[in-house]
């Protein structure tokens, strides 16, 4: 985790140095911008990450600030909303910071690398058992946060982009024995005991692969497609294949989106959430998501 | 898992389809912006023979404070056999200038503004249109 933070700091320093060497314009040319900053606010009827809802199937919002420098350095800060049902005790916010470098030709081969970290402030699972003895007494307890760090590699051709993410933090969004195994207790005791029986395990080394398409149908409408694969280290039941297919249409400076998104999961138990009122929902359910986004 | 992979392969093949060869003159003419708020005329620059200039010749906001009538939005100096390059693109909304590249593909014109490398940018896609009946008044 510390190594990722060091990478983020180094990338920020590199960006500051590059900015200091911005080129001066020629006498007969207008001044050319050496960097760009774009801010986008998006509201959606559900906020899913890789086909799994972060908002208990309820509407969500995200603010994204994207930075690009002529050296190829890129940065992105995103502040999204999450539900306390999915992330207990959280302040309902999910900040994410990514820093990296991108190069190539957008109409042919393009590529990039980045380091990213997402936080779930205050979200924590406290005192969850890490295993049970023969008398079904806990053999230990653990506190778990959901913060996650990633190393990212990107390779694309034209409108297609493949992105590989490798989890370098101890857990991938809080996935460990004390948080995953309880999901099986209500539905499959044998699976729960098997899950606990292997001792306290974490999910560093989880691998994610995203394949994204943004194909312009005309000047104002894009076809959006996504396929993603998630392989969670030590917890095969969390493996998923997710999909997204929709349209984005720009009018009056606003992007209107409609897409069908969901995930195919290996085990359903870890993807079922129950709120305080007893409402049970599948977070991986395929559904139509409507969105509206405005760039500033 | 097999079917999504097949779908992905089909999508990859589709987006990689080759397009017909363009010529430098393909970009000449009048083009309607994606938001249908402006018509831009591309032609040889009056002040730089051999270069391509784009100028707003109709703006739906004409006569308002947002009026961009007559504003030059692009100057590109070199045709490389595939695209117009080496110049700048002006964004009238942000009043900023960026590096630019312009490609004509049939009835579509793709004007890309970027910082540093082409991949760090955004493309405005325009469609060919007739010259406006009521063009901008000369500035």
GROMACS .gro file of C-alpha atoms in nm:
model
  435
    1UNK     CA    1   0.000   0.000   0.000
    2UNK     CA    2   0.282   0.238   0.086
    3UNK     CA    3   0.452   0.162  -0.245
    4UNK     CA    4   0.139   0.274  -0.429
    5UNK     CA    5   0.128   0.600  -0.235
    6UNK     CA    6   0.494   0.658  -0.325
    7UNK     CA    7   0.409   0.600  -0.693
    8UNK     CA    8   0.130   0.858  -0.673
    9UNK     CA    9   0.363   1.114  -0.514
   10UNK     CA   10   0.635   1.051  -0.776
   11UNK     CA   11   0.384   1.089  -1.058
   12UNK     CA   12   0.259   1.418  -0.908
   13UNK     CA   13   0.617   1.550  -0.883
   14UNK     CA   14   0.685   1.450  -1.244
   15UNK     CA   15   0.374   1.641  -1.348
   16UNK     CA   16   0.481   1.952  -1.161
   17UNK     CA   17   0.824   1.943  -1.329
   18UNK     CA   18   0.667   1.898  -1.674
   19UNK     CA   19   0.434   2.193  -1.615
   20UNK     CA   20   0.729   2.411  -1.527
   21UNK     CA   21   0.876   2.341  -1.874
   22UNK     CA   22   0.566   2.442  -2.075
   23UNK     CA   23   0.661   2.573  -2.420
   24UNK     CA   24   0.634   2.937  -2.514
   25UNK     CA   25   0.435   3.015  -2.831
   26UNK     CA   26   0.596   3.127  -3.158
   27UNK     CA   27   0.547   3.494  -3.244
   28UNK     CA   28   0.289   3.436  -3.521
   29UNK     CA   29   0.100   3.161  -3.341
   30UNK     CA   30  -0.162   3.180  -3.069
   31UNK     CA   31  -0.067   3.039  -2.732
   32UNK     CA   32  -0.133   2.664  -2.733
   33UNK     CA   33  -0.263   2.510  -2.411
   34UNK     CA   34  -0.010   2.275  -2.253
   35UNK     CA   35  -0.269   2.108  -2.030
   36UNK     CA   36  -0.642   2.058  -2.000
   37UNK     CA   37  -0.872   2.018  -1.704
   38UNK     CA   38  -1.223   1.883  -1.754
   39UNK     CA   39  -1.486   1.859  -1.483
   40UNK     CA   40  -1.794   1.641  -1.526
   41UNK     CA   41  -2.092   1.591  -1.296
   42UNK     CA   42  -2.297   1.278  -1.358
   43UNK     CA   43  -2.622   1.160  -1.204
   44UNK     CA   44  -2.744   0.805  -1.268
   45UNK     CA   45  -3.032   0.583  -1.166
   46UNK     CA   46  -2.781   0.332  -1.023
   47UNK     CA   47  -2.405   0.349  -0.976
   48UNK     CA   48  -2.246   0.020  -1.067
   49UNK     CA   49  -1.879  -0.075  -1.066
   50UNK     CA   50  -1.809  -0.370  -1.294
   51UNK     CA   51  -2.176  -0.459  -1.303
   52UNK     CA   52  -2.220  -0.454  -0.924
   53UNK     CA   53  -2.413  -0.173  -0.758
   54UNK     CA   54  -2.228   0.049  -0.511
   55UNK     CA   55  -2.551   0.230  -0.419
   56UNK     CA   56  -2.779  -0.061  -0.319
   57UNK     CA   57  -2.951  -0.024  -0.655
   58UNK     CA   58  -3.043   0.337  -0.582
   59UNK     CA   59  -2.951   0.654  -0.775
   60UNK     CA   60  -2.595   0.776  -0.747
   61UNK     CA   61  -2.377   1.071  -0.841
   62UNK     CA   62  -2.015   1.125  -0.933
   63UNK     CA   63  -1.795   1.427  -0.989
   64UNK     CA   64  -1.491   1.369  -1.209
   65UNK     CA   65  -1.199   1.605  -1.264
   66UNK     CA   66  -0.966   1.487  -1.542
   67UNK     CA   67  -0.626   1.643  -1.605
   68UNK     CA   68  -0.400   1.593  -1.905
   69UNK     CA   69  -0.060   1.747  -1.971
   70UNK     CA   70   0.119   1.767  -2.306
   71UNK     CA   71   0.393   1.539  -2.172
   72UNK     CA   72   0.137   1.258  -2.164
   73UNK     CA   73   0.086   1.280  -1.789
   74UNK     CA   74  -0.275   1.226  -1.690
   75UNK     CA   75  -0.460   1.248  -1.363
   76UNK     CA   76  -0.814   1.184  -1.255
   77UNK     CA   77  -0.996   1.255  -0.932
   78UNK     CA   78  -1.343   1.116  -0.890
   79UNK     CA   79  -1.583   1.157  -0.602
   80UNK     CA   80  -1.868   0.910  -0.621
   81UNK     CA   81  -2.156   0.820  -0.394
   82UNK     CA   82  -2.194   0.479  -0.227
   83UNK     CA   83  -2.452   0.322   0.002
   84UNK     CA   84  -2.398   0.238   0.368
   85UNK     CA   85  -2.569  -0.094   0.298
   86UNK     CA   86  -2.279  -0.191   0.071
   87UNK     CA   87  -2.013  -0.007   0.273
   88UNK     CA   88  -2.111  -0.012   0.644
   89UNK     CA   89  -2.046   0.304   0.850
   90UNK     CA   90  -1.919   0.490   0.544
   91UNK     CA   91  -1.975   0.861   0.492
   92UNK     CA   92  -2.138   0.762   0.159
   93UNK     CA   93  -1.843   0.896  -0.041
   94UNK     CA   94  -1.595   0.708  -0.261
   95UNK     CA   95  -1.301   0.929  -0.365
   96UNK     CA   96  -1.064   0.788  -0.625
   97UNK     CA   97  -0.732   0.928  -0.746
   98UNK     CA   98  -0.542   0.799  -1.049
   99UNK     CA   99  -0.214   0.926  -1.193
  100UNK     CA  100  -0.045   0.793  -1.500
  101UNK     CA  101   0.081   0.841  -1.851
  102UNK     CA  102  -0.089   0.784  -2.184
  103UNK     CA  103   0.050   0.786  -2.538
  104UNK     CA  104  -0.006   0.665  -2.892
  105UNK     CA  105  -0.255   0.738  -3.165
  106UNK     CA  106  -0.627   0.750  -3.081
  107UNK     CA  107  -0.720   0.611  -3.424
  108UNK     CA  108  -0.467   0.328  -3.405
  109UNK     CA  109  -0.252   0.191  -3.123
  110UNK     CA  110  -0.267   0.373  -2.791
  111UNK     CA  111  -0.143   0.273  -2.449
  112UNK     CA  112  -0.099   0.388  -2.093
  113UNK     CA  113   0.004   0.304  -1.739
  114UNK     CA  114  -0.126   0.436  -1.408
  115UNK     CA  115  -0.146   0.389  -1.036
  116UNK     CA  116  -0.483   0.440  -0.869
  117UNK     CA  117  -0.629   0.430  -0.524
  118UNK     CA  118  -0.986   0.449  -0.405
  119UNK     CA  119  -1.099   0.527  -0.056
  120UNK     CA  120  -1.418   0.449   0.137
  121UNK     CA  121  -1.388   0.694   0.428
  122UNK     CA  122  -1.505   0.557   0.764
  123UNK     CA  123  -1.643   0.241   0.599
  124UNK     CA  124  -1.542  -0.053   0.811
  125UNK     CA  125  -1.651  -0.400   0.909
  126UNK     CA  126  -1.569  -0.434   1.279
  127UNK     CA  127  -1.499  -0.744   1.481
  128UNK     CA  128  -1.596  -0.997   1.216
  129UNK     CA  129  -1.491  -1.357   1.290
  130UNK     CA  130  -1.196  -1.487   1.091
  131UNK     CA  131  -1.271  -1.851   1.165
  132UNK     CA  132  -1.452  -2.092   1.398
  133UNK     CA  133  -1.341  -2.384   1.611
  134UNK     CA  134  -1.521  -2.718   1.645
  135UNK     CA  135  -1.762  -2.563   1.900
  136UNK     CA  136  -1.841  -2.287   1.651
  137UNK     CA  137  -1.663  -2.032   1.867
  138UNK     CA  138  -1.473  -1.757   1.677
  139UNK     CA  139  -1.101  -1.825   1.662
  140UNK     CA  140  -1.030  -1.460   1.593
  141UNK     CA  141  -1.184  -1.135   1.477
  142UNK     CA  142  -1.074  -0.867   1.228
  143UNK     CA  143  -1.154  -0.509   1.135
  144UNK     CA  144  -1.161  -0.442   0.762
  145UNK     CA  145  -1.158  -0.122   0.558
  146UNK     CA  146  -1.244  -0.109   0.187
  147UNK     CA  147  -0.961   0.114   0.056
  148UNK     CA  148  -0.802  -0.038  -0.254
  149UNK     CA  149  -0.490   0.036  -0.460
  150UNK     CA  150  -0.436  -0.068  -0.821
  151UNK     CA  151  -0.164  -0.074  -1.083
  152UNK     CA  152  -0.316  -0.020  -1.425
  153UNK     CA  153  -0.202  -0.103  -1.778
  154UNK     CA  154  -0.397   0.005  -2.085
  155UNK     CA  155  -0.375  -0.097  -2.448
  156UNK     CA  156  -0.614   0.011  -2.719
  157UNK     CA  157  -0.679   0.019  -3.089
  158UNK     CA  158  -0.907   0.291  -3.220
  159UNK     CA  159  -1.235   0.291  -3.032
  160UNK     CA  160  -1.147  -0.025  -2.838
  161UNK     CA  161  -0.954  -0.014  -2.512
  162UNK     CA  162  -0.839  -0.301  -2.294
  163UNK     CA  163  -0.744  -0.217  -1.937
  164UNK     CA  164  -0.577  -0.449  -1.688
  165UNK     CA  165  -0.585  -0.369  -1.316
  166UNK     CA  166  -0.379  -0.551  -1.055
  167UNK     CA  167  -0.474  -0.504  -0.691
  168UNK     CA  168  -0.171  -0.417  -0.479
  169UNK     CA  169  -0.345  -0.333  -0.151
  170UNK     CA  170  -0.400  -0.605   0.109
  171UNK     CA  171  -0.768  -0.643   0.014
  172UNK     CA  172  -0.973  -0.572  -0.298
  173UNK     CA  173  -1.262  -0.357  -0.176
  174UNK     CA  174  -1.252  -0.525   0.164
  175UNK     CA  175  -1.258  -0.882   0.033
  176UNK     CA  176  -1.113  -1.116   0.294
  177UNK     CA  177  -1.223  -1.416   0.497
  178UNK     CA  178  -1.399  -1.208   0.763
  179UNK     CA  179  -1.611  -1.016   0.509
  180UNK     CA  180  -1.676  -1.273   0.235
  181UNK     CA  181  -1.743  -1.593   0.430
  182UNK     CA  182  -2.043  -1.456   0.632
  183UNK     CA  183  -2.227  -1.417   0.301
  184UNK     CA  184  -2.254  -1.795   0.278
  185UNK     CA  185  -2.376  -1.855   0.636
  186UNK     CA  186  -2.744  -1.798   0.561
  187UNK     CA  187  -2.758  -1.988   0.233
  188UNK     CA  188  -2.496  -2.262   0.233
  189UNK     CA  189  -2.339  -2.369   0.563
  190UNK     CA  190  -2.103  -2.617   0.395
  191UNK     CA  191  -1.969  -2.341   0.169
  192UNK     CA  192  -1.935  -2.110   0.471
  193UNK     CA  193  -1.737  -2.366   0.670
  194UNK     CA  194  -1.519  -2.437   0.367
  195UNK     CA  195  -1.459  -2.063   0.328
  196UNK     CA  196  -1.363  -2.018   0.696
  197UNK     CA  197  -1.172  -2.345   0.704
  198UNK     CA  198  -0.886  -2.210   0.498
  199UNK     CA  199  -0.789  -1.952   0.761
  200UNK     CA  200  -0.769  -1.574   0.729
  201UNK     CA  201  -0.698  -1.488   0.366
  202UNK     CA  202  -0.678  -1.157   0.183
  203UNK     CA  203  -0.727  -1.063  -0.183
  204UNK     CA  204  -0.405  -0.886  -0.285
  205UNK     CA  205  -0.323  -0.998  -0.638
  206UNK     CA  206  -0.682  -0.977  -0.762
  207UNK     CA  207  -0.688  -0.922  -1.139
  208UNK     CA  208  -0.940  -0.718  -1.335
  209UNK     CA  209  -0.969  -0.691  -1.711
  210UNK     CA  210  -1.194  -0.437  -1.882
  211UNK     CA  211  -1.268  -0.421  -2.253
  212UNK     CA  212  -1.438  -0.094  -2.350
  213UNK     CA  213  -1.582   0.036  -2.673
  214UNK     CA  214  -1.697   0.394  -2.739
  215UNK     CA  215  -1.804   0.397  -3.102
  216UNK     CA  216  -1.941   0.722  -3.252
  217UNK     CA  217  -2.258   0.655  -3.450
  218UNK     CA  218  -2.269   1.020  -3.552
  219UNK     CA  219  -2.137   1.348  -3.417
  220UNK     CA  220  -2.365   1.344  -3.112
  221UNK     CA  221  -2.435   0.976  -3.035
  222UNK     CA  222  -2.199   0.703  -2.918
  223UNK     CA  223  -2.245   0.331  -2.877
  224UNK     CA  224  -2.101   0.224  -2.544
  225UNK     CA  225  -2.000  -0.135  -2.485
  226UNK     CA  226  -1.811  -0.301  -2.202
  227UNK     CA  227  -1.705  -0.649  -2.104
  228UNK     CA  228  -1.516  -0.708  -1.781
  229UNK     CA  229  -1.365  -1.000  -1.599
  230UNK     CA  230  -1.282  -1.007  -1.229
  231UNK     CA  231  -1.072  -1.278  -1.069
  232UNK     CA  232  -1.054  -1.228  -0.695
  233UNK     CA  233  -0.748  -1.386  -0.536
  234UNK     CA  234  -0.839  -1.659  -0.284
  235UNK     CA  235  -1.215  -1.606  -0.331
  236UNK     CA  236  -1.334  -1.769  -0.654
  237UNK     CA  237  -1.692  -1.709  -0.547
  238UNK     CA  238  -1.633  -1.338  -0.605
  239UNK     CA  239  -1.525  -1.389  -0.967
  240UNK     CA  240  -1.750  -1.213  -1.213
  241UNK     CA  241  -1.798  -1.136  -1.578
  242UNK     CA  242  -1.976  -0.805  -1.627
  243UNK     CA  243  -2.128  -0.632  -1.926
  244UNK     CA  244  -2.263  -0.297  -2.031
  245UNK     CA  245  -2.428  -0.191  -2.356
  246UNK     CA  246  -2.587   0.144  -2.419
  247UNK     CA  247  -2.601   0.476  -2.594
  248UNK     CA  248  -2.477   0.823  -2.503
  249UNK     CA  249  -2.635   1.119  -2.677
  250UNK     CA  250  -2.513   1.477  -2.644
  251UNK     CA  251  -2.767   1.758  -2.671
  252UNK     CA  252  -2.774   2.110  -2.528
  253UNK     CA  253  -2.428   2.046  -2.384
  254UNK     CA  254  -2.560   1.759  -2.173
  255UNK     CA  255  -2.483   1.389  -2.220
  256UNK     CA  256  -2.788   1.165  -2.185
  257UNK     CA  257  -2.710   0.797  -2.131
  258UNK     CA  258  -2.912   0.477  -2.134
  259UNK     CA  259  -2.748   0.141  -2.083
  260UNK     CA  260  -2.815  -0.212  -1.971
  261UNK     CA  261  -2.557  -0.328  -1.718
  262UNK     CA  262  -2.507  -0.623  -1.491
  263UNK     CA  263  -2.278  -0.908  -1.397
  264UNK     CA  264  -2.268  -1.285  -1.425
  265UNK     CA  265  -2.140  -1.414  -1.090
  266UNK     CA  266  -2.004  -1.749  -0.982
  267UNK     CA  267  -2.171  -1.742  -0.638
  268UNK     CA  268  -2.471  -1.520  -0.579
  269UNK     CA  269  -2.436  -1.503  -0.199
  270UNK     CA  270  -2.161  -1.236  -0.179
  271UNK     CA  271  -2.362  -1.009  -0.407
  272UNK     CA  272  -2.685  -1.003  -0.206
  273UNK     CA  273  -2.727  -0.707   0.031
  274UNK     CA  274  -2.990  -0.647   0.297
  275UNK     CA  275  -3.066  -0.302   0.433
  276UNK     CA  276  -3.177  -0.214   0.788
  277UNK     CA  277  -3.542  -0.245   0.686
  278UNK     CA  278  -3.488  -0.603   0.570
  279UNK     CA  279  -3.504  -0.524   0.198
  280UNK     CA  280  -3.294  -0.777   0.008
  281UNK     CA  281  -3.142  -0.690  -0.329
  282UNK     CA  282  -2.905  -0.852  -0.575
  283UNK     CA  283  -2.628  -0.603  -0.648
  284UNK     CA  284  -2.531  -0.786  -0.967
  285UNK     CA  285  -2.879  -0.777  -1.121
  286UNK     CA  286  -2.896  -0.669  -1.484
  287UNK     CA  287  -3.090  -0.346  -1.517
  288UNK     CA  288  -3.150  -0.043  -1.730
  289UNK     CA  289  -2.951   0.256  -1.605
  290UNK     CA  290  -3.034   0.609  -1.712
  291UNK     CA  291  -2.785   0.890  -1.664
  292UNK     CA  292  -2.733   1.256  -1.729
  293UNK     CA  293  -2.392   1.426  -1.731
  294UNK     CA  294  -2.281   1.784  -1.770
  295UNK     CA  295  -1.928   1.896  -1.843
  296UNK     CA  296  -1.803   2.225  -1.703
  297UNK     CA  297  -1.782  -1.684  -2.131
  298UNK     CA  298  -1.744  -1.797  -2.494
  299UNK     CA  299  -2.017  -1.572  -2.638
  300UNK     CA  300  -1.891  -1.243  -2.486
  301UNK     CA  301  -1.547  -1.321  -2.629
  302UNK     CA  302  -1.701  -1.379  -2.972
  303UNK     CA  303  -1.890  -1.050  -2.939
  304UNK     CA  304  -1.571  -0.870  -2.842
  305UNK     CA  305  -1.387  -1.017  -3.142
  306UNK     CA  306  -1.668  -0.903  -3.376
  307UNK     CA  307  -1.663  -0.554  -3.228
  308UNK     CA  308  -1.285  -0.537  -3.269
  309UNK     CA  309  -1.308  -0.649  -3.632
  310UNK     CA  310  -1.585  -0.398  -3.706
  311UNK     CA  311  -1.410  -0.094  -3.563
  312UNK     CA  312  -1.087  -0.189  -3.741
  313UNK     CA  313  -1.247  -0.188  -4.087
  314UNK     CA  314  -1.041   0.018  -4.336
  315UNK     CA  315  -1.180   0.343  -4.476
  316UNK     CA  316  -1.133   0.492  -4.823
  317UNK     CA  317  -0.830   0.715  -4.891
  318UNK     CA  318  -0.896   1.084  -4.832
  319UNK     CA  319  -0.755   1.384  -5.016
  320UNK     CA  320  -0.659   1.729  -4.893
  321UNK     CA  321  -0.959   1.886  -5.070
  322UNK     CA  322  -1.210   1.657  -4.896
  323UNK     CA  323  -1.214   1.890  -4.596
  324UNK     CA  324  -1.306   2.195  -4.803
  325UNK     CA  325  -1.664   2.319  -4.774
  326UNK     CA  326  -1.920   2.393  -4.505
  327UNK     CA  327  -1.976   2.167  -4.207
  328UNK     CA  328  -2.241   2.155  -3.934
  329UNK     CA  329  -2.115   2.111  -3.577
  330UNK     CA  330  -2.231   1.807  -3.375
  331UNK     CA  331  -2.458   2.020  -3.155
  332UNK     CA  332  -2.598   2.184  -3.473
  333UNK     CA  333  -2.517   2.523  -3.321
  334UNK     CA  334  -2.269   2.642  -3.584
  335UNK     CA  335  -2.158   2.603  -3.945
  336UNK     CA  336  -1.786   2.615  -4.013
  337UNK     CA  337  -1.634   2.677  -4.352
  338UNK     CA  338  -1.298   2.514  -4.426
  339UNK     CA  339  -1.092   2.651  -4.711
  340UNK     CA  340  -0.739   2.759  -4.796
  341UNK     CA  341  -0.619   3.030  -4.557
  342UNK     CA  342  -0.620   3.377  -4.712
  343UNK     CA  343  -0.310   3.467  -4.511
  344UNK     CA  344  -0.123   3.136  -4.557
  345UNK     CA  345  -0.145   2.971  -4.899
  346UNK     CA  346  -0.139   2.591  -4.878
  347UNK     CA  347  -0.277   2.588  -4.524
  348UNK     CA  348  -0.635   2.506  -4.425
  349UNK     CA  349  -0.843   2.744  -4.217
  350UNK     CA  350  -1.182   2.695  -4.053
  351UNK     CA  351  -1.409   2.987  -3.976
  352UNK     CA  352  -1.756   3.004  -3.821
  353UNK     CA  353  -1.993   3.130  -4.093
  354UNK     CA  354  -2.319   3.075  -3.905
  355UNK     CA  355  -2.387   3.069  -3.532
  356UNK     CA  356  -2.723   3.006  -3.373
  357UNK     CA  357  -2.615   3.245  -3.097
  358UNK     CA  358  -2.553   3.528  -3.341
  359UNK     CA  359  -2.646   3.860  -3.187
  360UNK     CA  360  -2.612   3.729  -2.830
  361UNK     CA  361  -2.313   3.765  -2.594
  362UNK     CA  362  -2.211   3.411  -2.695
  363UNK     CA  363  -2.189   3.510  -3.063
  364UNK     CA  364  -1.885   3.345  -3.225
  365UNK     CA  365  -1.966   3.453  -3.580
  366UNK     CA  366  -1.654   3.502  -3.791
  367UNK     CA  367  -1.419   3.344  -3.538
  368UNK     CA  368  -1.139   3.138  -3.689
  369UNK     CA  369  -1.146   2.804  -3.508
  370UNK     CA  370  -0.862   2.622  -3.683
  371UNK     CA  371  -0.549   2.671  -3.885
  372UNK     CA  372  -0.367   2.361  -4.006
  373UNK     CA  373  -0.057   2.395  -4.218
  374UNK     CA  374   0.025   2.051  -4.353
  375UNK     CA  375  -0.158   1.769  -4.533
  376UNK     CA  376   0.027   1.445  -4.466
  377UNK     CA  377  -0.168   1.229  -4.708
  378UNK     CA  378  -0.416   1.123  -4.442
  379UNK     CA  379  -0.496   1.426  -4.229
  380UNK     CA  380  -0.439   1.800  -4.190
  381UNK     CA  381  -0.185   1.864  -3.912
  382UNK     CA  382   0.061   2.114  -3.764
  383UNK     CA  383  -0.154   2.392  -3.642
  384UNK     CA  384  -0.404   2.491  -3.383
  385UNK     CA  385  -0.770   2.456  -3.296
  386UNK     CA  386  -0.958   2.724  -3.105
  387UNK     CA  387  -1.241   2.639  -2.865
  388UNK     CA  388  -1.474   2.942  -2.868
  389UNK     CA  389  -1.642   2.825  -2.545
  390UNK     CA  390  -1.328   2.804  -2.332
  391UNK     CA  391  -1.134   3.059  -2.544
  392UNK     CA  392  -0.838   2.820  -2.537
  393UNK     CA  393  -0.620   2.699  -2.823
  394UNK     CA  394  -0.506   2.342  -2.864
  395UNK     CA  395  -0.300   2.143  -3.109
  396UNK     CA  396  -0.521   2.004  -3.382
  397UNK     CA  397  -0.565   1.739  -3.647
  398UNK     CA  398  -0.846   1.717  -3.900
  399UNK     CA  399  -0.968   1.417  -4.101
  400UNK     CA  400  -1.243   1.407  -4.362
  401UNK     CA  401  -1.424   1.078  -4.413
  402UNK     CA  402  -1.701   1.109  -4.670
  403UNK     CA  403  -1.977   1.325  -4.527
  404UNK     CA  404  -1.806   1.341  -4.188
  405UNK     CA  405  -1.529   1.569  -4.069
  406UNK     CA  406  -1.342   1.486  -3.750
  407UNK     CA  407  -1.163   1.778  -3.588
  408UNK     CA  408  -0.953   1.668  -3.294
  409UNK     CA  409  -0.816   1.914  -3.038
  410UNK     CA  410  -0.547   1.784  -2.807
  411UNK     CA  411  -0.266   1.869  -2.568
  412UNK     CA  412   0.078   1.726  -2.645
  413UNK     CA  413  -0.005   1.390  -2.795
  414UNK     CA  414  -0.310   1.318  -3.007
  415UNK     CA  415  -0.448   1.060  -2.769
  416UNK     CA  416  -0.499   1.332  -2.503
  417UNK     CA  417  -0.779   1.512  -2.677
  418UNK     CA  418  -1.134   1.527  -2.789
  419UNK     CA  419  -1.290   1.494  -3.133
  420UNK     CA  420  -1.568   1.713  -3.270
  421UNK     CA  421  -1.747   1.533  -3.552
  422UNK     CA  422  -1.918   1.751  -3.811
  423UNK     CA  423  -2.143   1.666  -4.102
  424UNK     CA  424  -2.135   1.823  -4.446
  425UNK     CA  425  -2.403   2.083  -4.499
  426UNK     CA  426  -2.503   2.352  -4.746
  427UNK     CA  427  -2.371   2.705  -4.709
  428UNK     CA  428  -2.595   2.903  -4.470
  429UNK     CA  429  -2.874   3.110  -4.622
  430UNK     CA  430  -2.797   3.390  -4.377
  431UNK     CA  431  -2.424   3.382  -4.309
  432UNK     CA  432  -2.249   3.579  -4.037
  433UNK     CA  433  -2.209   3.948  -4.108
  434UNK     CA  434  -1.847   4.037  -4.192
  435UNK     CA  435  -1.649   4.149  -3.885
   0.00000   0.00000   0.00000
